[in-house]
Tab-separated table of C-alpha atoms and ligand atoms in Angstrom:
chain	number	residue	atom	x	y	z
G	1	UNK	CA	0.000	0.000	0.000
G	2	UNK	CA	2.755	2.374	1.008
G	3	UNK	CA	4.664	1.443	-2.118
G	4	UNK	CA	1.643	2.311	-4.258
G	5	UNK	CA	1.319	5.694	-2.595
G	6	UNK	CA	4.976	6.524	-3.283
G	7	UNK	CA	4.555	5.473	-6.912
G	8	UNK	CA	1.557	7.756	-7.409
G	9	UNK	CA	3.465	10.594	-5.727
G	10	UNK	CA	6.329	10.000	-8.137
G	11	UNK	CA	3.966	9.994	-11.096
G	12	UNK	CA	2.461	13.262	-9.998
G	13	UNK	CA	5.912	14.813	-9.773
G	14	UNK	CA	6.814	13.596	-13.240
G	15	UNK	CA	3.578	15.060	-14.605
G	16	UNK	CA	4.262	18.448	-13.031
G	17	UNK	CA	7.798	18.391	-14.377
G	18	UNK	CA	6.516	17.500	-17.865
G	19	UNK	CA	3.964	20.290	-17.784
G	20	UNK	CA	6.716	22.730	-16.794
G	21	UNK	CA	8.901	21.569	-19.692
G	22	UNK	CA	5.978	21.926	-22.113
G	23	UNK	CA	5.303	25.434	-20.857
G	24	UNK	CA	8.976	26.358	-21.260
G	25	UNK	CA	9.057	24.912	-24.788
G	26	UNK	CA	5.967	26.878	-25.666
G	27	UNK	CA	7.606	30.056	-24.368
G	28	UNK	CA	10.741	29.301	-26.354
G	29	UNK	CA	8.719	28.641	-29.494
G	30	UNK	CA	6.839	31.915	-29.036
G	31	UNK	CA	10.122	33.742	-28.512
G	32	UNK	CA	11.574	32.176	-31.667
G	33	UNK	CA	8.477	33.167	-33.682
G	34	UNK	CA	8.681	36.711	-32.268
G	35	UNK	CA	12.361	36.935	-33.195
G	36	UNK	CA	11.698	35.655	-36.709
G	37	UNK	CA	8.867	38.143	-37.167
G	38	UNK	CA	11.083	40.947	-35.957
G	39	UNK	CA	13.863	39.951	-38.382
G	40	UNK	CA	11.374	39.620	-41.246
G	41	UNK	CA	9.926	43.078	-40.494
G	42	UNK	CA	13.424	44.577	-40.578
G	43	UNK	CA	14.320	42.809	-43.852
G	44	UNK	CA	11.003	43.780	-45.414
G	45	UNK	CA	11.486	47.436	-44.528
G	46	UNK	CA	15.034	47.786	-45.809
G	47	UNK	CA	15.524	50.080	-48.803
G	48	UNK	CA	17.769	47.512	-50.449
G	49	UNK	CA	16.510	44.334	-52.026
G	50	UNK	CA	17.473	41.293	-49.954
G	51	UNK	CA	17.269	37.661	-51.045
G	52	UNK	CA	18.318	34.763	-48.892
G	53	UNK	CA	18.942	31.451	-50.636
G	54	UNK	CA	19.259	28.080	-48.954
G	55	UNK	CA	22.156	25.788	-49.711
G	56	UNK	CA	20.377	24.470	-52.807
G	57	UNK	CA	20.082	28.069	-53.967
G	58	UNK	CA	16.330	28.120	-53.632
G	59	UNK	CA	14.681	31.323	-52.436
G	60	UNK	CA	14.128	31.215	-48.697
G	61	UNK	CA	13.472	34.893	-47.995
G	62	UNK	CA	12.843	37.713	-50.446
G	63	UNK	CA	11.743	41.247	-49.545
G	64	UNK	CA	9.531	43.658	-51.490
G	65	UNK	CA	12.295	45.876	-52.929
G	66	UNK	CA	13.916	42.741	-54.421
G	67	UNK	CA	10.590	41.620	-55.916
G	68	UNK	CA	10.151	45.083	-57.367
G	69	UNK	CA	13.598	45.249	-59.009
G	70	UNK	CA	13.239	41.756	-60.477
G	71	UNK	CA	9.670	42.611	-61.452
G	72	UNK	CA	8.111	39.433	-60.039
G	73	UNK	CA	5.108	38.620	-57.854
G	74	UNK	CA	5.493	37.264	-54.335
G	75	UNK	CA	3.154	34.295	-54.848
G	76	UNK	CA	4.913	31.024	-55.468
G	77	UNK	CA	8.386	32.524	-55.248
G	78	UNK	CA	9.589	30.746	-52.119
G	79	UNK	CA	11.430	27.512	-52.819
G	80	UNK	CA	12.101	28.364	-56.489
G	81	UNK	CA	15.711	28.058	-57.743
G	82	UNK	CA	17.139	31.580	-57.934
G	83	UNK	CA	18.332	31.114	-61.534
G	84	UNK	CA	14.694	30.734	-62.629
G	85	UNK	CA	13.855	34.204	-61.352
G	86	UNK	CA	16.409	35.721	-63.722
G	87	UNK	CA	15.105	34.245	-66.946
G	88	UNK	CA	13.751	37.558	-68.264
G	89	UNK	CA	15.612	39.309	-71.020
G	90	UNK	CA	16.199	42.498	-69.034
G	91	UNK	CA	17.853	40.466	-66.269
G	92	UNK	CA	20.191	38.552	-68.595
G	93	UNK	CA	23.195	40.655	-67.608
G	94	UNK	CA	22.648	39.961	-63.914
G	95	UNK	CA	22.086	36.263	-64.572
G	96	UNK	CA	25.351	36.056	-66.477
G	97	UNK	CA	27.257	37.685	-63.642
G	98	UNK	CA	25.757	35.728	-60.764
G	99	UNK	CA	24.787	32.295	-62.010
G	100	UNK	CA	27.299	29.758	-63.193
G	101	UNK	CA	26.671	29.146	-66.885
G	102	UNK	CA	27.038	25.384	-66.793
G	103	UNK	CA	25.806	24.559	-63.349
G	104	UNK	CA	22.644	26.527	-62.666
G	105	UNK	CA	22.805	25.567	-59.040
G	106	UNK	CA	26.049	27.440	-58.573
G	107	UNK	CA	26.058	31.079	-57.583
G	108	UNK	CA	29.169	33.178	-57.944
G	109	UNK	CA	30.573	35.222	-55.112
G	110	UNK	CA	30.591	38.787	-56.382
G	111	UNK	CA	31.474	41.943	-54.654
G	112	UNK	CA	29.499	44.938	-55.869
G	113	UNK	CA	28.896	44.940	-59.555
G	114	UNK	CA	26.731	47.392	-61.371
G	115	UNK	CA	23.934	46.467	-63.766
G	116	UNK	CA	21.126	48.144	-65.537
G	117	UNK	CA	17.843	46.290	-65.280
G	118	UNK	CA	16.097	48.597	-67.693
G	119	UNK	CA	16.972	51.715	-69.653
G	120	UNK	CA	16.810	54.009	-66.680
G	121	UNK	CA	17.351	51.806	-63.716
G	122	UNK	CA	20.753	50.881	-62.337
G	123	UNK	CA	21.472	48.534	-59.481
G	124	UNK	CA	24.536	47.381	-57.641
G	125	UNK	CA	24.517	43.732	-56.588
G	126	UNK	CA	26.503	41.972	-53.912
G	127	UNK	CA	26.282	38.221	-53.391
G	128	UNK	CA	27.898	36.627	-50.398
G	129	UNK	CA	28.341	32.975	-49.583
G	130	UNK	CA	27.041	32.232	-46.094
G	131	UNK	CA	28.905	29.517	-44.251
G	132	UNK	CA	29.915	28.435	-40.780
G	133	UNK	CA	32.962	26.324	-39.925
G	134	UNK	CA	31.242	23.128	-41.009
G	135	UNK	CA	29.265	23.804	-44.143
G	136	UNK	CA	27.896	26.209	-46.700
G	137	UNK	CA	24.528	27.564	-45.636
G	138	UNK	CA	23.435	29.415	-48.754
G	139	UNK	CA	23.742	32.859	-50.288
G	140	UNK	CA	22.791	36.356	-49.327
G	141	UNK	CA	22.085	38.652	-52.260
G	142	UNK	CA	21.759	42.384	-51.744
G	143	UNK	CA	20.430	44.667	-54.491
G	144	UNK	CA	21.149	48.363	-54.085
G	145	UNK	CA	19.476	50.916	-56.356
G	146	UNK	CA	22.042	53.402	-57.732
G	147	UNK	CA	19.825	55.055	-60.364
G	148	UNK	CA	20.037	58.473	-58.693
G	149	UNK	CA	23.828	58.332	-58.311
G	150	UNK	CA	24.125	57.339	-61.974
G	151	UNK	CA	21.962	60.257	-63.029
G	152	UNK	CA	24.041	62.733	-61.016
G	153	UNK	CA	27.214	61.203	-62.435
G	154	UNK	CA	25.876	61.552	-65.970
G	155	UNK	CA	24.862	65.150	-65.392
G	156	UNK	CA	28.329	65.876	-64.006
G	157	UNK	CA	29.984	64.300	-67.047
G	158	UNK	CA	27.736	66.282	-69.377
G	159	UNK	CA	28.495	69.492	-67.515
G	160	UNK	CA	32.256	68.899	-67.718
G	161	UNK	CA	31.924	68.090	-71.400
G	162	UNK	CA	29.909	71.239	-72.192
G	163	UNK	CA	32.115	73.481	-70.039
G	164	UNK	CA	35.293	72.073	-71.590
G	165	UNK	CA	33.980	72.548	-75.137
G	166	UNK	CA	32.973	76.125	-74.340
G	167	UNK	CA	36.374	76.889	-72.839
G	168	UNK	CA	38.350	75.459	-75.707
G	169	UNK	CA	37.375	78.087	-78.280
G	170	UNK	CA	38.402	81.224	-76.315
G	171	UNK	CA	41.595	79.501	-75.167
G	172	UNK	CA	42.518	78.745	-78.779
G	173	UNK	CA	41.778	82.356	-79.693
G	174	UNK	CA	44.118	83.552	-76.931
G	175	UNK	CA	46.773	81.110	-78.102
G	176	UNK	CA	46.780	82.427	-81.674
G	177	UNK	CA	46.604	86.090	-80.658
G	178	UNK	CA	49.572	85.753	-78.287
G	179	UNK	CA	51.470	83.776	-80.912
G	180	UNK	CA	50.923	86.531	-83.486
G	181	UNK	CA	52.164	89.228	-81.095
G	182	UNK	CA	55.165	87.099	-80.125
G	183	UNK	CA	56.049	86.510	-83.777
G	184	UNK	CA	55.968	90.260	-84.409
G	185	UNK	CA	53.049	90.010	-86.834
G	186	UNK	CA	51.361	93.095	-85.332
G	187	UNK	CA	54.426	95.231	-84.682
G	188	UNK	CA	57.556	94.924	-82.590
G	189	UNK	CA	57.578	94.349	-78.828
G	190	UNK	CA	60.369	94.820	-76.294
G	191	UNK	CA	62.152	92.058	-74.343
G	192	UNK	CA	60.099	92.557	-71.181
G	193	UNK	CA	56.809	92.361	-73.065
G	194	UNK	CA	58.062	89.295	-74.888
G	195	UNK	CA	58.985	87.541	-71.660
G	196	UNK	CA	55.573	88.238	-70.131
G	197	UNK	CA	53.746	87.078	-73.222
G	198	UNK	CA	55.798	83.894	-73.376
G	199	UNK	CA	54.690	83.086	-69.818
G	200	UNK	CA	51.090	83.807	-70.833
G	201	UNK	CA	51.490	81.498	-73.817
G	202	UNK	CA	52.807	78.647	-71.639
G	203	UNK	CA	50.032	79.043	-69.035
G	204	UNK	CA	47.466	79.096	-71.793
G	205	UNK	CA	48.928	75.912	-73.299
G	206	UNK	CA	48.655	74.291	-69.879
G	207	UNK	CA	44.978	75.226	-69.712
G	208	UNK	CA	44.334	73.832	-73.195
G	209	UNK	CA	46.014	70.623	-72.099
G	210	UNK	CA	43.820	70.387	-69.004
G	211	UNK	CA	40.687	71.015	-71.064
G	212	UNK	CA	41.706	68.270	-73.505
G	213	UNK	CA	42.307	65.884	-70.599
G	214	UNK	CA	38.857	66.695	-69.210
G	215	UNK	CA	37.269	66.149	-72.610
G	216	UNK	CA	38.931	62.750	-72.881
G	217	UNK	CA	37.696	61.802	-69.431
G	218	UNK	CA	34.133	62.767	-70.297
G	219	UNK	CA	34.412	60.784	-73.542
G	220	UNK	CA	35.504	57.755	-71.496
G	221	UNK	CA	32.625	58.198	-69.080
G	222	UNK	CA	30.106	58.563	-71.854
G	223	UNK	CA	31.489	55.343	-73.356
G	224	UNK	CA	32.492	56.898	-76.677
G	225	UNK	CA	36.245	56.704	-76.690
G	226	UNK	CA	37.373	55.045	-79.903
G	227	UNK	CA	36.043	56.028	-83.257
G	228	UNK	CA	38.708	55.534	-85.897
G	229	UNK	CA	39.936	51.986	-85.783
G	230	UNK	CA	42.336	51.160	-88.596
G	231	UNK	CA	45.137	48.753	-89.355
G	232	UNK	CA	48.454	50.414	-88.566
G	233	UNK	CA	52.073	49.839	-87.784
G	234	UNK	CA	52.417	50.918	-84.155
G	235	UNK	CA	56.077	51.909	-84.821
G	236	UNK	CA	54.771	54.761	-86.961
G	237	UNK	CA	52.660	56.064	-84.101
G	238	UNK	CA	55.676	55.873	-81.781
G	239	UNK	CA	57.868	57.657	-84.287
G	240	UNK	CA	55.407	60.534	-84.571
G	241	UNK	CA	55.321	60.985	-80.790
G	242	UNK	CA	59.107	60.762	-80.447
G	243	UNK	CA	59.611	63.387	-83.153
G	244	UNK	CA	57.169	65.741	-81.458
G	245	UNK	CA	58.920	65.283	-78.102
G	246	UNK	CA	62.443	66.324	-79.107
G	247	UNK	CA	62.120	69.737	-77.513
G	248	UNK	CA	61.060	68.548	-74.043
G	249	UNK	CA	63.839	65.943	-74.136
G	250	UNK	CA	66.409	68.577	-75.098
G	251	UNK	CA	65.202	70.966	-72.385
G	252	UNK	CA	65.957	68.373	-69.717
G	253	UNK	CA	68.989	66.954	-71.437
G	254	UNK	CA	67.466	63.482	-71.331
G	255	UNK	CA	68.770	60.717	-73.588
G	256	UNK	CA	66.066	58.645	-75.258
G	257	UNK	CA	66.869	55.266	-76.719
G	258	UNK	CA	64.302	53.539	-78.914
G	259	UNK	CA	64.545	49.825	-79.668
G	260	UNK	CA	62.147	48.379	-82.160
G	261	UNK	CA	61.822	45.476	-84.500
G	262	UNK	CA	59.484	44.706	-87.329
G	263	UNK	CA	56.061	44.148	-85.862
G	264	UNK	CA	52.756	42.813	-87.136
G	265	UNK	CA	50.090	45.411	-87.859
G	266	UNK	CA	47.454	46.115	-85.231
G	267	UNK	CA	43.944	47.486	-85.465
G	268	UNK	CA	43.892	50.603	-83.341
G	269	UNK	CA	42.630	54.139	-83.049
G	270	UNK	CA	45.835	55.830	-84.177
G	271	UNK	CA	45.161	59.163	-82.544
G	272	UNK	CA	44.232	57.620	-79.185
G	273	UNK	CA	47.231	55.282	-79.239
G	274	UNK	CA	49.399	58.341	-79.945
G	275	UNK	CA	47.914	59.925	-76.838
G	276	UNK	CA	48.810	56.824	-74.788
G	277	UNK	CA	52.442	56.846	-75.927
G	278	UNK	CA	52.645	60.613	-75.540
G	279	UNK	CA	51.283	60.423	-71.957
G	280	UNK	CA	53.757	57.722	-71.002
G	281	UNK	CA	56.714	59.494	-72.610
G	282	UNK	CA	55.810	62.886	-71.155
G	283	UNK	CA	55.480	61.342	-67.690
G	284	UNK	CA	58.863	59.658	-68.062
G	285	UNK	CA	60.403	63.024	-68.996
G	286	UNK	CA	58.505	64.971	-66.342
G	287	UNK	CA	59.414	62.605	-63.518
G	288	UNK	CA	63.065	62.104	-64.475
G	289	UNK	CA	65.763	64.563	-63.365
G	290	UNK	CA	67.947	66.575	-65.760
G	291	UNK	CA	70.415	64.365	-67.617
G	292	UNK	CA	68.464	61.147	-66.986
G	293	UNK	CA	67.753	58.276	-69.349
G	294	UNK	CA	64.653	56.841	-70.996
G	295	UNK	CA	64.438	53.663	-73.023
G	296	UNK	CA	61.488	52.603	-75.155
G	297	UNK	CA	61.122	49.204	-76.747
G	298	UNK	CA	58.515	47.566	-78.929
G	299	UNK	CA	58.225	43.824	-79.134
G	300	UNK	CA	55.641	41.149	-79.820
G	301	UNK	CA	54.727	37.605	-78.913
G	302	UNK	CA	52.257	35.360	-80.697
G	303	UNK	CA	49.207	37.264	-79.565
G	304	UNK	CA	50.256	40.755	-78.524
G	305	UNK	CA	52.320	43.774	-79.337
G	306	UNK	CA	54.190	44.836	-76.210
G	307	UNK	CA	55.343	48.378	-75.475
G	308	UNK	CA	57.823	49.154	-72.708
G	309	UNK	CA	59.093	52.503	-71.435
G	310	UNK	CA	61.757	52.607	-68.776
G	311	UNK	CA	63.019	55.738	-67.026
G	312	UNK	CA	65.702	56.520	-64.461
G	313	UNK	CA	63.412	58.921	-62.623
G	314	UNK	CA	61.940	59.556	-59.189
G	315	UNK	CA	59.804	56.392	-59.118
G	316	UNK	CA	56.440	55.830	-57.470
G	317	UNK	CA	56.269	55.260	-53.692
G	318	UNK	CA	55.274	51.651	-52.904
G	319	UNK	CA	52.353	52.624	-50.680
G	320	UNK	CA	50.752	54.669	-53.469
G	321	UNK	CA	51.256	52.333	-56.388
G	322	UNK	CA	47.769	50.842	-56.233
G	323	UNK	CA	46.174	54.271	-56.812
G	324	UNK	CA	48.228	55.373	-59.782
G	325	UNK	CA	45.545	54.798	-62.441
G	326	UNK	CA	42.847	56.568	-60.415
G	327	UNK	CA	41.353	59.788	-61.742
G	328	UNK	CA	43.114	62.943	-60.380
G	329	UNK	CA	45.635	60.933	-58.362
G	330	UNK	CA	49.202	62.286	-58.138
G	331	UNK	CA	51.797	60.641	-55.912
G	332	UNK	CA	53.226	62.584	-52.991
G	333	UNK	CA	56.821	62.592	-54.245
G	334	UNK	CA	55.855	64.395	-57.479
G	335	UNK	CA	53.555	66.956	-55.876
G	336	UNK	CA	56.623	68.044	-53.886
G	337	UNK	CA	58.582	68.474	-57.139
G	338	UNK	CA	57.979	71.472	-59.342
G	339	UNK	CA	55.943	69.675	-61.942
G	340	UNK	CA	52.455	70.344	-63.044
G	341	UNK	CA	49.953	67.689	-63.878
G	342	UNK	CA	46.319	66.854	-63.539
G	343	UNK	CA	46.417	63.194	-62.568
G	344	UNK	CA	44.197	62.462	-65.557
G	345	UNK	CA	46.814	61.132	-67.982
G	346	UNK	CA	47.159	57.577	-66.693
G	347	UNK	CA	43.422	57.241	-66.074
G	348	UNK	CA	42.815	58.133	-69.732
G	349	UNK	CA	45.716	55.953	-70.859
G	350	UNK	CA	44.422	52.896	-69.029
G	351	UNK	CA	40.940	53.379	-70.439
G	352	UNK	CA	42.255	53.675	-73.981
G	353	UNK	CA	44.314	50.493	-73.572
G	354	UNK	CA	41.321	48.642	-72.143
G	355	UNK	CA	39.142	49.868	-75.001
G	356	UNK	CA	41.686	48.131	-77.270
G	357	UNK	CA	41.249	44.957	-75.161
G	358	UNK	CA	44.791	45.377	-73.859
G	359	UNK	CA	46.489	45.613	-70.496
G	360	UNK	CA	48.737	48.165	-68.827
G	361	UNK	CA	50.985	47.717	-65.791
G	362	UNK	CA	54.197	49.009	-64.267
G	363	UNK	CA	57.134	48.326	-62.000
G	364	UNK	CA	58.680	51.114	-59.995
G	365	UNK	CA	61.132	51.817	-57.236
G	366	UNK	CA	61.396	55.202	-55.583
G	367	UNK	CA	64.521	57.160	-56.603
G	368	UNK	CA	65.539	54.441	-59.048
G	369	UNK	CA	62.996	54.599	-61.841
G	370	UNK	CA	59.799	53.346	-63.359
G	371	UNK	CA	58.911	51.020	-66.213
G	372	UNK	CA	55.470	51.134	-67.750
G	373	UNK	CA	54.299	48.324	-70.044
G	374	UNK	CA	51.259	47.848	-72.157
G	375	UNK	CA	50.191	45.124	-74.528
G	376	UNK	CA	47.430	45.049	-77.085
G	377	UNK	CA	46.179	42.053	-79.023
G	378	UNK	CA	47.382	41.750	-82.614
G	379	UNK	CA	43.999	40.569	-83.758
G	380	UNK	CA	41.016	41.986	-81.940
G	381	UNK	CA	38.547	39.405	-83.180
U	1	ADP	P1	50.011	63.711	-64.099
U	1	ADP	O1	51.308	63.328	-64.716
U	1	ADP	O2	49.269	64.742	-64.855
U	1	ADP	O3	50.134	64.026	-62.635
U	1	ADP	P2	49.164	60.995	-64.663
U	1	ADP	O4	47.802	60.414	-64.561
U	1	ADP	O5	49.837	60.932	-65.986
U	1	ADP	O6	49.016	62.475	-64.144
U	1	ADP	O7	50.056	60.262	-63.606
U	1	ADP	C1	49.567	60.080	-62.295
U	1	ADP	C2	50.702	60.022	-61.298
U	1	ADP	O8	51.472	58.830	-61.514
U	1	ADP	C3	51.724	61.144	-61.430
U	1	ADP	O9	51.273	62.304	-60.792
U	1	ADP	C4	52.918	60.512	-60.760
U	1	ADP	O10	52.775	60.564	-59.357
U	1	ADP	C5	52.827	59.053	-61.162
U	1	ADP	N1	53.673	58.746	-62.331
U	1	ADP	C6	53.248	58.494	-63.589
U	1	ADP	N2	54.292	58.201	-64.408
U	1	ADP	C7	55.383	58.231	-63.640
U	1	ADP	C8	56.792	57.999	-63.894
U	1	ADP	N3	57.237	57.667	-65.106
U	1	ADP	N4	57.628	58.116	-62.843
U	1	ADP	C9	57.181	58.446	-61.607
U	1	ADP	N5	55.890	58.683	-61.312
U	1	ADP	C10	54.999	58.576	-62.308
């Protein structure tokens, strides 16, 4: 009898304990649901589009801004493979960048790329692989609308382009007027007047140069850089630039050696390629001390023509080398020297080379010298 009583007591205790556990579990479940709702509300109210994919790359979470950019309805979207959402023509560019061509299940890790989803909408997409120490958990895709920034950028480019065009005409007029006075075409001038006018002429030339640089930059940004592609011997372009540079070489007493061999013809925009070589040669002269040396060589391999220009100049500080092709960037060691420049030359140069499907790079050591290289494909098919 006593044994029975103890048993029933025990049972009662177990029941109470079970009820407590159930209550706790219920609380935990409620908490988890609350947390999930909170997270979903935050994701839903973000300005950016957010898509969370599971490890099979099926849509697990997608917020309204993402649905809007991809122009799809919410119904039936969950569980669908992400690649299927990008089947529309206007999303082809994004699909190509994110989804592996052969294996539709694979998503590529990309860090901020820009796309246009329609004529006047631009987005920046980031896709990040989510993983813990053990396994891959899926992908997080963030879509950021940059339409407004693009518009402002375009307006800025247009403004620079219009302003530069407007400035070019009066500057040319000044150039020719000063030249005529200097040449004595409108009567004689004394030494002092001549000296002043020569300074005016040089400053004016500098302004024309800056305006031309700005025009080239706006052409790059408007995507209309190359117009006259023709088959040429690149040696001829080099020769033209070298001939036109004799005076600046003489002024600094710099020896220029040119090594070339017979090269295959290349299809290039002759004028733009001249600008590339001129920029590189003028930099080599500008950033090399009096009496220094410059060597240019032209070579080719099976696929490319390779240009090399080596100087014995001031070099580029190691910690600034990664910024050298950035617009308006000038390294610290040259801003301390008495040289003028805009920091637009190499930006333009790199863009021209890339428009020819080529590559440009350099090696440099401070106070020893710099070598710039570029290569362009012999056939651009
Ligand atoms: P700019 O010469 O007008 O300043 P660039 O875009 O042509 O502009 O060059 C950017 C910067 O790269 C220069 O200001 C200079 O710091 C560095 N640089 C380019 N070429 C050389 C060179 N040959 N030697 C040393 N520094 C160079």
